[in-house]
Coordinates of C-alpha atoms and ligand atoms in Angstrom, one line a residue:
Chain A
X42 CA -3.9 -7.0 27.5
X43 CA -3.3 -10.6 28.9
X44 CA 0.0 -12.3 27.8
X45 CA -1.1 -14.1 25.6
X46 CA -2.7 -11.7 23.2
X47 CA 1.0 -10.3 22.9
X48 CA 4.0 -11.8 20.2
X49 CA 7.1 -10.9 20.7
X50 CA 9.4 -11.1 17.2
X51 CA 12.8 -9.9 15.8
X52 CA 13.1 -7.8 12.9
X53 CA 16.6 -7.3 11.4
X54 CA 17.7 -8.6 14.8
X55 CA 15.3 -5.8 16.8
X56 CA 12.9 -7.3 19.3
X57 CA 9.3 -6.3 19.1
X58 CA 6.2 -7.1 21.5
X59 CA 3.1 -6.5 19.4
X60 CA -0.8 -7.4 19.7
X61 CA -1.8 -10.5 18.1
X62 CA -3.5 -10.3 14.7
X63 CA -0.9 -7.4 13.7
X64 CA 1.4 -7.9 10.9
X65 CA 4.9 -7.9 10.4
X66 CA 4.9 -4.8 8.3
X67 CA 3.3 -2.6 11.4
X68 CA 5.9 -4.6 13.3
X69 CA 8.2 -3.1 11.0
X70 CA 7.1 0.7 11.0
X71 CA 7.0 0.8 14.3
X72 CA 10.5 -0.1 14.7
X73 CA 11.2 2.5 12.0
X74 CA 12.5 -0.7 9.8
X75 CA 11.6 0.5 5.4
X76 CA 10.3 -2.5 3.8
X77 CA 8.7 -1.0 0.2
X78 CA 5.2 -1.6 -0.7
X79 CA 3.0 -0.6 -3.3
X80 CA -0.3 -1.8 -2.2
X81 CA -0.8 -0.6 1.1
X82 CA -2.0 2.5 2.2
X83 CA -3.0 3.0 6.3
X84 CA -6.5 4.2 5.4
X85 CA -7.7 1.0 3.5
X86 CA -7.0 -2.5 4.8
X87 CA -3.8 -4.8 3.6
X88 CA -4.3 -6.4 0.5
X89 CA -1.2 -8.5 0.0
X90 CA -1.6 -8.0 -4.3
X91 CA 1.9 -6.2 -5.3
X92 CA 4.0 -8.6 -3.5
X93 CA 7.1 -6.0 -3.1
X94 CA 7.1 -6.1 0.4
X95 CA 8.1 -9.9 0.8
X96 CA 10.7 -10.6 3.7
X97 CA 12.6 -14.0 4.6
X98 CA 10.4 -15.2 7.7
X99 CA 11.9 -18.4 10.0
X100 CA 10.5 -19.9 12.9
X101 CA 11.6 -23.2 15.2
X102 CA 8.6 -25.2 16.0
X103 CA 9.6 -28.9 17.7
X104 CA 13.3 -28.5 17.0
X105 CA 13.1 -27.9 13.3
X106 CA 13.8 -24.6 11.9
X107 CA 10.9 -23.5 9.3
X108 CA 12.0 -20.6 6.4
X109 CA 9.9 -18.8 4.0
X110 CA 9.5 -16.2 2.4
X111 CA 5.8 -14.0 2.2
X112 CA 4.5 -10.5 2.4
X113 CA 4.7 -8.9 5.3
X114 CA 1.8 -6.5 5.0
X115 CA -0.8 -9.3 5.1
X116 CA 1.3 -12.0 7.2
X117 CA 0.0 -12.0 11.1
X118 CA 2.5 -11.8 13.7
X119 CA 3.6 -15.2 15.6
X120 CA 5.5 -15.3 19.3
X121 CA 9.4 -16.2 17.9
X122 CA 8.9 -15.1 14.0
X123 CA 12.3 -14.2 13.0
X124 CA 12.2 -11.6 10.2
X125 CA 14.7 -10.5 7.9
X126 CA 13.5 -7.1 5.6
X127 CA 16.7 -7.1 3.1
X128 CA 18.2 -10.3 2.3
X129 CA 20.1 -11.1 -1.2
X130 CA 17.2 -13.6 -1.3
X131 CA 14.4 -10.9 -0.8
X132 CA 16.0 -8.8 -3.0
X133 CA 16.9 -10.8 -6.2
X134 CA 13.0 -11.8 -5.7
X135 CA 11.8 -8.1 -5.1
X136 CA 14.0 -7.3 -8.5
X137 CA 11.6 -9.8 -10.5
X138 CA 8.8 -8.9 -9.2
X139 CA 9.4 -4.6 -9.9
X140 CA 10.3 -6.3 -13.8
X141 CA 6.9 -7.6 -13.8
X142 CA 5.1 -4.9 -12.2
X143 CA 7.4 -2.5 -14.9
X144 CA 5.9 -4.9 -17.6
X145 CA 2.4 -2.9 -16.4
X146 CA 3.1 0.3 -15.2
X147 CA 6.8 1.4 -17.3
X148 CA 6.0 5.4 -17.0
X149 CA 5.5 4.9 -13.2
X150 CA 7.9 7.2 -11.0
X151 CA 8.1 5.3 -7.9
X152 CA 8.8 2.2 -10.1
X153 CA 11.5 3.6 -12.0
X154 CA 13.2 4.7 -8.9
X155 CA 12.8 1.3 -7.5
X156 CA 14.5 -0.4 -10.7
X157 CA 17.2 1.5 -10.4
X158 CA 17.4 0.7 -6.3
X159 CA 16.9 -3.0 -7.6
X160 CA 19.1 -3.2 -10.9
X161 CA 15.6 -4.2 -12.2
X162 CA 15.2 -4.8 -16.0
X163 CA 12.2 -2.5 -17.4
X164 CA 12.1 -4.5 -21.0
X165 CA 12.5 -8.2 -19.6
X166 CA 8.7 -8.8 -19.8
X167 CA 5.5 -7.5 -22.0
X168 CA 2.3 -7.4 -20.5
X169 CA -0.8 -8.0 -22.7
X170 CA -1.8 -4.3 -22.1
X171 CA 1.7 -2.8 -23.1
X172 CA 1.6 -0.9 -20.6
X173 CA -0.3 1.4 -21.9
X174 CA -2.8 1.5 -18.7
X175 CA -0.1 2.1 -16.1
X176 CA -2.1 0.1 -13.3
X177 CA -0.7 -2.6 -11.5
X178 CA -4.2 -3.8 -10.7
X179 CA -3.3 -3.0 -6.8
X180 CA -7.0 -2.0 -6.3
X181 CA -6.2 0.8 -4.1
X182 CA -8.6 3.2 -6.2
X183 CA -11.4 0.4 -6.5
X184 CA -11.2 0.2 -2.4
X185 CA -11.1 3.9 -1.3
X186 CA -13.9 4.6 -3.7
X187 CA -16.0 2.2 -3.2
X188 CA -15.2 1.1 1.0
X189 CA -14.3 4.4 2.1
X190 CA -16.4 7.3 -0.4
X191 CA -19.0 4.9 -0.7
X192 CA -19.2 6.5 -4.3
X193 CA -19.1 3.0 -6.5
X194 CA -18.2 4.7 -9.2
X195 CA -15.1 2.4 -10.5
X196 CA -14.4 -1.2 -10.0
X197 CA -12.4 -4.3 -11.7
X198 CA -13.6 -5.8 -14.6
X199 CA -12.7 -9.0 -17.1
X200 CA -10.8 -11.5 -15.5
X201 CA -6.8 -12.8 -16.0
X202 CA -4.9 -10.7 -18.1
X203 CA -7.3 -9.2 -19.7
X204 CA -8.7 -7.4 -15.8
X205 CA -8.5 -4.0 -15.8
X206 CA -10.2 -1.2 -13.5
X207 CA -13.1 0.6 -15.4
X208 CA -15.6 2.6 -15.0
X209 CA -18.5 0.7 -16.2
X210 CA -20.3 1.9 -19.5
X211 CA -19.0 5.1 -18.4
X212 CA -21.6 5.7 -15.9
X213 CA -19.2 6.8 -13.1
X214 CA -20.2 10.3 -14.4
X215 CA -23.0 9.9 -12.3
X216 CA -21.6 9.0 -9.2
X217 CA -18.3 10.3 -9.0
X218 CA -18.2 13.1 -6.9
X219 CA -14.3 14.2 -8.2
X220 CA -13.0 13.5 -4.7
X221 CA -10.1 12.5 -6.3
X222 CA -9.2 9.7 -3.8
X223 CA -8.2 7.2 -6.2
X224 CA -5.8 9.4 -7.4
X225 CA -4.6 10.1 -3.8
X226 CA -3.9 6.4 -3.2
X227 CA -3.0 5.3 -6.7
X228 CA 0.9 4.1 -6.3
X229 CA 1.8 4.2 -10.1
X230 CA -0.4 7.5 -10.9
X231 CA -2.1 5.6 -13.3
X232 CA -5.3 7.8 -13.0
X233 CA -4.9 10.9 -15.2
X234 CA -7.2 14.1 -14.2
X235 CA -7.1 18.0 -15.4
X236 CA -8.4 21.3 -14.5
X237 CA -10.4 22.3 -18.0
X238 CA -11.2 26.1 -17.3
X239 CA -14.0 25.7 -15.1
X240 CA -14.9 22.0 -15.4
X241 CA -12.3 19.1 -13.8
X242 CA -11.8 16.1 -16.4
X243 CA -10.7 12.6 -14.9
X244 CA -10.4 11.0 -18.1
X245 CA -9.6 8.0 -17.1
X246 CA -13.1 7.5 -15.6
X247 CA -14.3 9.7 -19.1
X248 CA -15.4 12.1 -15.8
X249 CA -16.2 15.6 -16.4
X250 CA -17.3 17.9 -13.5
X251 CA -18.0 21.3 -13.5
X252 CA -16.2 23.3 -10.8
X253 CA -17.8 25.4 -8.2
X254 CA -16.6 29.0 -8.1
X255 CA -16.3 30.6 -4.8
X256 CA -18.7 32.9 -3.5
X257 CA -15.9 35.2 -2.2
X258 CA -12.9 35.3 -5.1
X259 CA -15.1 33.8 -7.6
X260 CA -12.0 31.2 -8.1
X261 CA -13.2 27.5 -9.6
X262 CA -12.2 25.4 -5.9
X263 CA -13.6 22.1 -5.7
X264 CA -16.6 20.2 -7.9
X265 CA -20.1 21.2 -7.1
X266 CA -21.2 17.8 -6.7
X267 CA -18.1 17.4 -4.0
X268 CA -19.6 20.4 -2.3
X269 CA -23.0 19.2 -2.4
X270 CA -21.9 15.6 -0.9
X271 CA -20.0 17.4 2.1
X272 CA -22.9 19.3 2.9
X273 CA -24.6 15.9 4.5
X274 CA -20.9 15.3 6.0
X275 CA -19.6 17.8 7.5
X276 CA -21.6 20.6 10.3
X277 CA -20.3 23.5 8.5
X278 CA -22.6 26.7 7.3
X279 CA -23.4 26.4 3.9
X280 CA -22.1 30.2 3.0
X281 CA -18.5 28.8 4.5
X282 CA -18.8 25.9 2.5
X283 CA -19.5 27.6 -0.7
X284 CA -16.3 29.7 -0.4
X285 CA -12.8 28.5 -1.4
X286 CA -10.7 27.0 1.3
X287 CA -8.4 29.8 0.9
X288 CA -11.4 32.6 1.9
X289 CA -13.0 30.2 4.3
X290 CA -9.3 31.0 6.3
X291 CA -9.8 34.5 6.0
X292 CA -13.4 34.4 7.5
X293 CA -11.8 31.7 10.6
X294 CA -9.1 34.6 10.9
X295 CA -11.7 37.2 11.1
X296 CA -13.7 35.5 13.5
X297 CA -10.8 35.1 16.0
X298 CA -9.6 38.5 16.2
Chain B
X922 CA -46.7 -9.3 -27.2
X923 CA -44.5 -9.5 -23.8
X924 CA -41.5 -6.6 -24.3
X925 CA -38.0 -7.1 -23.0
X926 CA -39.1 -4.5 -20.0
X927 CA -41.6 -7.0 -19.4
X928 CA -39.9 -9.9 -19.6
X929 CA -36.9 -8.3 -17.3
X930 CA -39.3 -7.2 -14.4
X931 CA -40.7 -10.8 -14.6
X932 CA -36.7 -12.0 -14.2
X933 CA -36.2 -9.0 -11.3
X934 CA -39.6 -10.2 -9.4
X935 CA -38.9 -13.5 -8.7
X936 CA -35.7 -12.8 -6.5
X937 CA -35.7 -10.8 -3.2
X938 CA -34.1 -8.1 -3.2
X939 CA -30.4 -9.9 -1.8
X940 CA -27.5 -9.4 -3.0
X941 CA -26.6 -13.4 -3.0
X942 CA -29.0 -13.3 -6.0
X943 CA -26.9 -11.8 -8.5
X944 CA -25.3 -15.1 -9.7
X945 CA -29.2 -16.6 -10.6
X946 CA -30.6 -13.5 -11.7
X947 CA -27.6 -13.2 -14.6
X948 CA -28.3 -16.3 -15.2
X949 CA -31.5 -16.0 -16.1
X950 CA -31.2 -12.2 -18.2
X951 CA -28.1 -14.6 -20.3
X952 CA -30.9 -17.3 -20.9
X953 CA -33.3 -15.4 -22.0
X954 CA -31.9 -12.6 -24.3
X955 CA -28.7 -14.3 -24.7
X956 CA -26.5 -11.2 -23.7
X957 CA -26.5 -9.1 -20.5
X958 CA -27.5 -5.9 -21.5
X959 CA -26.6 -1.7 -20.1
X960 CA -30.0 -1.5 -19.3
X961 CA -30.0 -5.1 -17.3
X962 CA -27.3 -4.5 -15.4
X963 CA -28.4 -1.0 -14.3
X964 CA -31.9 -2.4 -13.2
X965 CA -30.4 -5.7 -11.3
X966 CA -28.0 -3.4 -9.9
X967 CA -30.9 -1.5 -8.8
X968 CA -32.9 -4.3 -7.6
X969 CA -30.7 -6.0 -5.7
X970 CA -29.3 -2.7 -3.8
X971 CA -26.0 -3.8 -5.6
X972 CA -23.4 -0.5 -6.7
X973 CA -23.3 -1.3 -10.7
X974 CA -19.4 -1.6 -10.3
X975 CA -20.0 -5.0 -8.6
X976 CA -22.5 -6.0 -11.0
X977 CA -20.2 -5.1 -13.7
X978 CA -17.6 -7.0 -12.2
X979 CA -19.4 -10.2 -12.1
X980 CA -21.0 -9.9 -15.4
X981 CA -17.5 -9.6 -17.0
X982 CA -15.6 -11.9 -15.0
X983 CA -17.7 -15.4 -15.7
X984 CA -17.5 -16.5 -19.7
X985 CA -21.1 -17.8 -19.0
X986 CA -22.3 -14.2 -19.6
X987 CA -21.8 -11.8 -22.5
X988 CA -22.4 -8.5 -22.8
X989 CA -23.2 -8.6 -26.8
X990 CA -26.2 -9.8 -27.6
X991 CA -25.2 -13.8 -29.1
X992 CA -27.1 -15.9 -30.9
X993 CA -30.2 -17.9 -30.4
X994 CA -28.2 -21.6 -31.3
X995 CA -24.6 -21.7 -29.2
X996 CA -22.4 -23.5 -30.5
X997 CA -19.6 -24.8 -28.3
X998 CA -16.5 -27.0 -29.8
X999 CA -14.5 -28.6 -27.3
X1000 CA -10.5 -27.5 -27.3
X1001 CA -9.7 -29.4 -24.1
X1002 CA -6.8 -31.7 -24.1
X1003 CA -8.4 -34.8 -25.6
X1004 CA -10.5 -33.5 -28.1
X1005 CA -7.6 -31.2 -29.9
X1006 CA -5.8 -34.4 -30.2
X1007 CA -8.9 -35.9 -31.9
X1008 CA -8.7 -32.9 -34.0
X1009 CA -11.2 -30.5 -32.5
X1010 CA -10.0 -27.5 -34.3
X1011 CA -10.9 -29.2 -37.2
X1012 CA -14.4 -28.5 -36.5
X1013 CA -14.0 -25.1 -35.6
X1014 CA -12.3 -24.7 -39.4
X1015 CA -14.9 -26.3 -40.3
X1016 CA -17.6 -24.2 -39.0
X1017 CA -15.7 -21.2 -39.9
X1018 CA -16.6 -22.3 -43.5
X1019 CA -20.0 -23.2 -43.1
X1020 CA -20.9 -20.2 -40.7
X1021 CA -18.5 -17.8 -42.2
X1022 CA -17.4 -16.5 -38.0
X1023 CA -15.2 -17.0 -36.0
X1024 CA -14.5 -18.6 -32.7
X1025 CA -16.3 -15.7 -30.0
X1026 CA -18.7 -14.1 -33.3
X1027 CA -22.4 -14.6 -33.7
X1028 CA -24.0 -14.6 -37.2
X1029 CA -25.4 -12.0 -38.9
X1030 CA -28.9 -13.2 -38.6
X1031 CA -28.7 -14.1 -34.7
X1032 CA -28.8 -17.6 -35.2
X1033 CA -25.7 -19.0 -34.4
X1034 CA -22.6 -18.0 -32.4
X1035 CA -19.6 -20.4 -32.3
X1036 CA -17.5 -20.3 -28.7
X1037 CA -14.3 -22.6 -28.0
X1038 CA -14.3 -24.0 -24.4
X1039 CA -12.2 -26.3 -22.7
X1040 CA -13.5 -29.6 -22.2
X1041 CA -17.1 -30.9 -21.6
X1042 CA -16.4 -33.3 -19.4
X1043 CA -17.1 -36.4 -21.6
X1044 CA -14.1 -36.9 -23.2
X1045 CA -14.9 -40.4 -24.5
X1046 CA -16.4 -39.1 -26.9
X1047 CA -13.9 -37.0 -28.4
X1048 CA -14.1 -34.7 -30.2
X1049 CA -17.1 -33.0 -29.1
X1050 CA -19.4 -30.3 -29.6
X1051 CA -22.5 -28.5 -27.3
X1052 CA -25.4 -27.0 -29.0
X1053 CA -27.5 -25.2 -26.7
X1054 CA -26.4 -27.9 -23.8
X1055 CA -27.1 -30.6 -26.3
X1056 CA -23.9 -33.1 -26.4
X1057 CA -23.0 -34.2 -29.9
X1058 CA -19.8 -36.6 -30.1
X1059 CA -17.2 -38.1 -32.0
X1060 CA -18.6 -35.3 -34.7
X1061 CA -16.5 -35.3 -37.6
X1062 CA -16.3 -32.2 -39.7
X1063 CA -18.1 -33.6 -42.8
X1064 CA -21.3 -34.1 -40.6
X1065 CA -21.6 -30.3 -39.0
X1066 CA -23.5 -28.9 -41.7
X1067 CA -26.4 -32.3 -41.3
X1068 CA -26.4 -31.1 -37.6
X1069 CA -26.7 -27.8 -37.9
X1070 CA -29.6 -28.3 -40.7
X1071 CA -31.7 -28.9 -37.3
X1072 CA -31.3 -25.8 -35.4
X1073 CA -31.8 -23.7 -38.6
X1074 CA -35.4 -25.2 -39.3
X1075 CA -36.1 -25.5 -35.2
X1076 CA -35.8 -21.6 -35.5
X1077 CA -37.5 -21.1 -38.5
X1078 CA -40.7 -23.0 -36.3
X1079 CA -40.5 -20.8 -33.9
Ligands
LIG186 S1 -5.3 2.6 -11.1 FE1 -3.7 2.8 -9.6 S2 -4.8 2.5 -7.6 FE2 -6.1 1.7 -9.2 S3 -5.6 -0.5 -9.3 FE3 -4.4 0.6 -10.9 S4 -2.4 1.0 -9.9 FE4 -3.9 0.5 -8.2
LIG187 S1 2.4 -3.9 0.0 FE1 2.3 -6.0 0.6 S2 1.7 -7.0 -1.2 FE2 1.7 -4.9 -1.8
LIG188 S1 -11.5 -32.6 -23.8 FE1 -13.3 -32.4 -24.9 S2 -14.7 -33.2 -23.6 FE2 -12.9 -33.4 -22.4

């Protein structure tokens, strides 16, 4: 890599070289620095929509000394960024933004936790929802299904306050496979699924899928339809895919001895 | 006697099949049954190779569209700045009365649905009302049932 396709910044006074085009919150990881964030997740790419991982920024350009603050998972590294991760500032701004996320999502865990981290207030604000949804519209769930299953079976809907992630007329039914990846990268577990006996029920999607029992134990393991999707995916037999992943194991151990 | 699969495929046909079409092809299901249907949506998002999430998405986002079906006669009353101090919601009171719905409902017959929007753009003529992209200005309450007498007989023409 030439020179300059390299920045070099500071991040609670620790010097980083990074490529150009990364962001401050790689920056960050790297040096084993914790900013929070709610919206980001390494498989999908950086939104920039929760907002909790702001940090003060400052930069001299021509002799003047430039401060902001911004999110670090979407802002691009610069040669002399200064970065601070956990400034009164950031944090008296972090507290109002967990009260306004709380407005949306007041049963979430991680926010709760946060709150208390924050001295955050979980009754300053009312959202037009209630709460009752539990989503803080981060579009984690609308990404992975749609960029990364290639499923389409959610997405947003409505505009302003009134947006919400749906699945529209209820149609997911046909598409979702019950890979259960929004609920993997859903920060506030907004996204509420069950095992029914033998059939799995997201209901937040009004999804039900009936389980696939395996051809050794006869347990209920994974949706048919999820099986029937990884058979163009992955180069496994189909007998091995048909069997839970627990017996699938025993037929590796088998194998080897 | 064209049916509404008909008249859809004739909508569906004219565009390639591009996502970039979605806006105009909307636009063209909302003008001519007034309302974006289930069965629309599933066959645009067919057409134009589109998931029906996205369609969704569009089709709820801009208040152009409407997923009930709405009237054949739109009413719009201007709320915008100028005309609520001319006394805009005076009409929609007004119409309230006359129609018997309210701002965002559509008549039992089909004939009318009353929307608020925020200004027309010709605020000289506050306060102001849209039927069906007609402009109708400085309307005072007293004179909405006169103008309304016209779309109910243009309807009963056709
Ligand atoms: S349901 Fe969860 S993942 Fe999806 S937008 Fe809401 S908070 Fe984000
Ligand atoms: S993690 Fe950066 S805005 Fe959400
Ligand atoms: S405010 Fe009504 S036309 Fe501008």
């Amino acid at each position: 890599m030439e020179e300059k396709d390299i920045c070099t910044i500071k991040i609670d006074g620790k010097k980083i070289s990074l490529a150009k085009g990364s962001t401050v919150l790689e920056g960050a990881k790297m040096l084993g620095i914790f900013i929070p964030t709610l919206c980001y997740h390494e498989a999908l790419p950086p939104r920039g929509n929760c907002r909790l991982c702001i940090v003060e920024m400052s930069i001299v350009k021509r002799g003047r000394t430039y401060s902001w603050i911004d999110a670090s998972c979407v802002y691009p590294v610069e040669d002399g960024l200064i970065v601070q991760t956990d400034t009164p500032k950031v944090r008296r701004e972090r507290k109002l933004i967990l009260e306004l996320l709380l407005s949306r999502a007041p049963d979430s865990d991680v926010l709760n936790k946060l709150a208390v981290e924050y001295d955050a207030d979980k009754n300053r604000f009312v959202s037009s929802d209630n709460g009752d949804s539990n989503c803080i519209l981060c579009g984690l769930c609308v990404d992975v299904c749609n960029n990364l299953m290639h499923s389409s079976g959610i997405g947003t809907a409505f505009r302003g306050i009134n947006k919400k992630v749906v699945s529209p007329f209820n149609i997911t039914q046909e598409v979702c496979t019950g890979c259960l990846a929004c609920i993997s990268v859903c920060p506030t577990g907004a996204i509420k699924a069950r095992f029914e006996g033998e059939n799995l029920n997201i209901e937040t999607w009004n999804v039900k899928l009936k389980m696939l029992k395996c051809h050794s134990c006869g347990k209920p393991f994974y949706p048919g339809v999820y099986v029937d999707m990884l058979k163009d995916k992955v180069t496994m037999a189909e007998e091995l895919l048909k069997k839970c992943p627990e017996c699938r194991r025993k037929v590796f151990r088998l194998s080897v001895k | 006697m064209i049916t509404t699969r008909e008249s859809l495929n004739s909508i569906l046909n004219k565009y390639p099949k591009n996502p970039e079409y979605l806006l105009p092809v909307l636009q063209d299901i909302q003008l001519e049954f007034h309302y974006l249907s289930e069965e629309s949506l599933k066959s645009v998002s067919e057409k134009l190779g589109l998931p029906l999430t996205r369609v969704y998405s569009v089709a709820t986002f801009y208040n152009a569209f409407s997923l009930q079906p709405k009237g054949k006669n739109i009413i719009q009353v201007c709320l915008g700045t100028a005309c609520h101090i001319k006394g805009s919601p005076r009409l929609l009171d007004e119409l309230v009365l006359v129609l018997g719905i309210k701002e965002g409902e559509t008549t039992e017959n089909g004939l009318f649905s009353v929307e608020a929007v925020r200004c027309l753009g010709c605020c000289s003529l506050a306060p102001a009302m849209m039927i069906n992209g007609k402009t109708y200005g400085n309307v005072k309450p007293e004179n909405i049932t006169t103008i309304l007498e016209e779309y109910k007989t243009k309807n009963h023409e056709d």
